[in-house]
Coordinates of C-alpha atoms and ligand atoms in Angstrom, one line a residue:
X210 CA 69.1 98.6 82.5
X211 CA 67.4 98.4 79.2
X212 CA 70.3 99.2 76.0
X213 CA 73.3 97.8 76.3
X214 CA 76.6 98.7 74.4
X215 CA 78.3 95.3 73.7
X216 CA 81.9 96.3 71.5
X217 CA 83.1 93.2 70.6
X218 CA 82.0 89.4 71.1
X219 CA 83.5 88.3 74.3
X220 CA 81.1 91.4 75.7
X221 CA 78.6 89.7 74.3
X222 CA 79.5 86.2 75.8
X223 CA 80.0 87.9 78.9
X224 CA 76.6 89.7 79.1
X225 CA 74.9 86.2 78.1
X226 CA 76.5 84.9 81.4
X227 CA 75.4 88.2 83.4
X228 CA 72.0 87.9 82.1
X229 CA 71.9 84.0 82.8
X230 CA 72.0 84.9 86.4
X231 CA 68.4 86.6 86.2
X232 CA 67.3 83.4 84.3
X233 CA 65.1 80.6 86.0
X234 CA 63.0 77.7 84.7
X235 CA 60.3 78.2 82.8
X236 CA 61.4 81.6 81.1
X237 CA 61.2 81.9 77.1
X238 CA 63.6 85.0 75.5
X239 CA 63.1 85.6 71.7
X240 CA 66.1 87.1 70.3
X241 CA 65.8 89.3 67.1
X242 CA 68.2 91.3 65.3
X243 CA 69.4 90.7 61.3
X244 CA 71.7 88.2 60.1
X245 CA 75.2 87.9 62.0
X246 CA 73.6 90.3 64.7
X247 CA 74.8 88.2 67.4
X248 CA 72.0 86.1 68.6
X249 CA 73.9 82.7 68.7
X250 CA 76.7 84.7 70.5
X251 CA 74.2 85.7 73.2
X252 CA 73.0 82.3 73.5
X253 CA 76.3 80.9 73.8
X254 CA 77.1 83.4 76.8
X255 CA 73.7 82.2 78.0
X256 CA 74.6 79.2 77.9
X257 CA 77.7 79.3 79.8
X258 CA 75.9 80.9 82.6
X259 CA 73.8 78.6 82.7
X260 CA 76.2 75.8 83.2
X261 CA 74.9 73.8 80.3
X262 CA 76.4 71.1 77.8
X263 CA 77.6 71.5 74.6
X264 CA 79.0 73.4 71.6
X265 CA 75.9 76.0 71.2
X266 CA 76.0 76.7 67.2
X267 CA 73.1 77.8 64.9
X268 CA 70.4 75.7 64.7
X269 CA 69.6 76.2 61.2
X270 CA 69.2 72.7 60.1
X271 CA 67.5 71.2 63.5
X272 CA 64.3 73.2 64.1
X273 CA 65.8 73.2 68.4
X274 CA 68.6 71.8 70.0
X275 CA 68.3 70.7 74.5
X276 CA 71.4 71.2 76.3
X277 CA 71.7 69.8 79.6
X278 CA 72.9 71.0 82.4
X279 CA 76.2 69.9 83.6
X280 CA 75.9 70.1 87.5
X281 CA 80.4 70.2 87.9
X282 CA 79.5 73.7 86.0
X283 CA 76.5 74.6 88.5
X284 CA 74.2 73.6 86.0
X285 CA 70.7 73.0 87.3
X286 CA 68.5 74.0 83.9
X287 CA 68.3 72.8 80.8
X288 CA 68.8 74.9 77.8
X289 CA 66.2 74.9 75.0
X290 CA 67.7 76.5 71.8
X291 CA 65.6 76.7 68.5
X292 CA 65.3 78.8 65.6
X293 CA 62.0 80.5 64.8
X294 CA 62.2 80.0 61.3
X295 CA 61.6 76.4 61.9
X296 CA 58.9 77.1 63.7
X297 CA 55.9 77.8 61.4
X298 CA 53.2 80.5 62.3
X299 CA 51.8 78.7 65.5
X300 CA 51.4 81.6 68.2
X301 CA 53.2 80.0 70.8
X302 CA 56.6 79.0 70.0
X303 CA 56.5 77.3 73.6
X304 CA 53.3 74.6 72.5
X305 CA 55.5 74.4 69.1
X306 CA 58.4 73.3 71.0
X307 CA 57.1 70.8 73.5
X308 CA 55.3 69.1 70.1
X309 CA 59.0 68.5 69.5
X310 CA 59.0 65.9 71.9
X311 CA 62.4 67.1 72.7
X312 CA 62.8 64.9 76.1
X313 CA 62.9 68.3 77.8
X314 CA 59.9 70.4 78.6
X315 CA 59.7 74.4 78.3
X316 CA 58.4 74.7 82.0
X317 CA 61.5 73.0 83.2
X318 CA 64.2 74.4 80.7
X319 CA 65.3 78.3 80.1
X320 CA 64.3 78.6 76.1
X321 CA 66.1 80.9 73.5
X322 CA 64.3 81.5 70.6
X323 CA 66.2 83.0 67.5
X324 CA 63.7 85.1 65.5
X325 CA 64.1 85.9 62.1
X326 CA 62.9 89.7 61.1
X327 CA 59.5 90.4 60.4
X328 CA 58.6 87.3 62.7
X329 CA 58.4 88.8 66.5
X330 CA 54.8 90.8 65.6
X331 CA 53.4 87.3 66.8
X332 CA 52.6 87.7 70.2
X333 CA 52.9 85.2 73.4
X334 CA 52.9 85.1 76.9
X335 CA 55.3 86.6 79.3
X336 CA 58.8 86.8 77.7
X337 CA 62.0 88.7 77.0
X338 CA 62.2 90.0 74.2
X339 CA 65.7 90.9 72.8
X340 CA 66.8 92.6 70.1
X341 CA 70.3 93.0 68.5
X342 CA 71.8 95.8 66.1
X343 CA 74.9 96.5 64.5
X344 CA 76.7 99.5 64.3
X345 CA 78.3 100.7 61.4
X346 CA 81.8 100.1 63.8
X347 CA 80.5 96.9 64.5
X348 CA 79.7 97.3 67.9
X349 CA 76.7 95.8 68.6
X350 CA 73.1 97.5 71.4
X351 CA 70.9 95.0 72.9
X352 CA 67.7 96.2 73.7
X353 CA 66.2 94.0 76.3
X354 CA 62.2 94.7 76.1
X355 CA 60.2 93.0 79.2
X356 CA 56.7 91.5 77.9
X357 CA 54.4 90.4 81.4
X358 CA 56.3 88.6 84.1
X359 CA 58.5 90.2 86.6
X360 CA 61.0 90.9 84.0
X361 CA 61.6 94.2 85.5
X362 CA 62.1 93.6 88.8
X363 CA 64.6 90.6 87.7
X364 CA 66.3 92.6 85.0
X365 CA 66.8 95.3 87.7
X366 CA 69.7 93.5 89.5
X367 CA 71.7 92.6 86.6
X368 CA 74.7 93.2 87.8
Ligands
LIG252 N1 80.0 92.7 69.7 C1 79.7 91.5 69.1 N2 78.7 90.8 69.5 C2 78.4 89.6 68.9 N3 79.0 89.1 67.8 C3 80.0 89.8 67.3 C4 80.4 91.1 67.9 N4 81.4 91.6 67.2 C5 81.6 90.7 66.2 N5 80.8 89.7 66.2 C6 80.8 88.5 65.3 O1 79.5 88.5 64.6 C7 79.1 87.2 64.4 C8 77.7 87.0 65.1 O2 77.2 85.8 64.6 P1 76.0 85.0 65.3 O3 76.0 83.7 64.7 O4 76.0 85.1 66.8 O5 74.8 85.9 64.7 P2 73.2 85.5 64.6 O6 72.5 86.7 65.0 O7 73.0 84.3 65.4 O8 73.1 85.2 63.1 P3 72.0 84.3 62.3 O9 70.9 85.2 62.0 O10 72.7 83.8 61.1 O11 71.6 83.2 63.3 C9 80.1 86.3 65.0 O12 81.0 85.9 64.0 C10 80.8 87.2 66.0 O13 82.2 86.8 66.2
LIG253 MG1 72.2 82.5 65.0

C-alpha cells in the first residue's frame, strides 16, 4: 500500500489511527503537501492511535508541541509534533528537536514533522515520508514514500 484515496476528513483521521498501528518509538514521518492539505488532520488521527494527550492543532506559533501518552487510551509513546518551518535549515530535524529540550526525546517518542513545500529536498535518516494532495473534488491521496528502515515490511500490514 503506497497511494491512498482519503474522501473526506474522518478518512483521514481514520487512516492516522490505521497508520499509528505500524508506528513504534523512535520513528520520524515528515508530512508534505500545500496549505490546508491535511497534514494536521493526519496528525490528529495519528495521534489518536497513538493514545496520546491533547487537542493536536497547528503548531505555527510553537516551533513543536509533546503529547503524552495517556495509558487509559493504551498510550505508551509520546507524540512529538513540530512544524518544519520553525526549524531552520539544520539537516536533521531530529538533532533540531532534541536542542528543544522538549522533556521528551525523539528516540523515545513517534515524531511528525509538518514540512512546508520546497523544504523535504533536505535529506535524513530513515523516515516516512508523506505527502498530501488535493483534488479538484477535494478528496485528498496520500503518498506514503519509505526512506531506509523497514518501512516496507511495516507498511505492508496496514490493515
Ligand atoms: N479528505 C480530507 N482530509 C483532510 N482534511 C480535509 C479533507 N477534506 C476536507 N478537509 C479539511 O481540510 C482542512 C485540512 O487542514 P489541516 O490543518 O489538516 O491542513 P495542513 O496541511 O495541516 O495545513 P497547514 O499547511 O496550514 O499546516 C481541514 O479544515 C479539514 O477539515
Ligand atoms: Mg498543519
Amino acid at each position: 500500500m503506497s497511494v491512498v484515496t482519503l474522501p473526506t476528513v474522518e478518512d483521514t483521521h481514520a487512516f492516522g489511527r490505521r497508520l499509528a498501528g505500524a508506528l513504534r518509538a523512535g520513528d520520524l514521518l515528515l508530512l508534505t503537501g500545500p496549505l490546508g492539505a491535511g497534514k494536521t488532520a493526519l496528525t490528529q488521527g495519528i495521534g489518536a492511535g497513538l493514545g496520546v494527550r491533547g487537542d493536536i492543532t497547528s503548531p505555527t506559533f510553537v516551533i513543536a508541541r509533546v503529547h503524552r501518552p495517556d495509558p487509559a487510551r493504551g498510550g505508551a509513546v509520546a507524540l512529538v509534533h513540530a512544524d518544519a518551518y520553525r526549524l531552520g535549515d539544520a539537516a536533521d530535524p531530529r538533532a533540531e528537536i532534541d536542542d528543544l529540550d522538549l522533556d521528551a526525546s525523539v528516540d523515545d517518542s513517534v515524531t511528525v514533522v509538518e514540512w512546508g513545500e520546497g523544504l523535504v529536498e533536505q535529506l535524513v535518516d530513515a523516515h516516512l515520508r508523506v505527502r498530501i494532495d488535493r483534488r479538484d473534488d477535494d478528496t485528498r491521496v496520500v503518498e506514503l514514500e519509505p526512506v531506509g528502515g523497514d518501512w516496507p515490511t511495516r507498511l505492508a500490514t496496514l490493515p
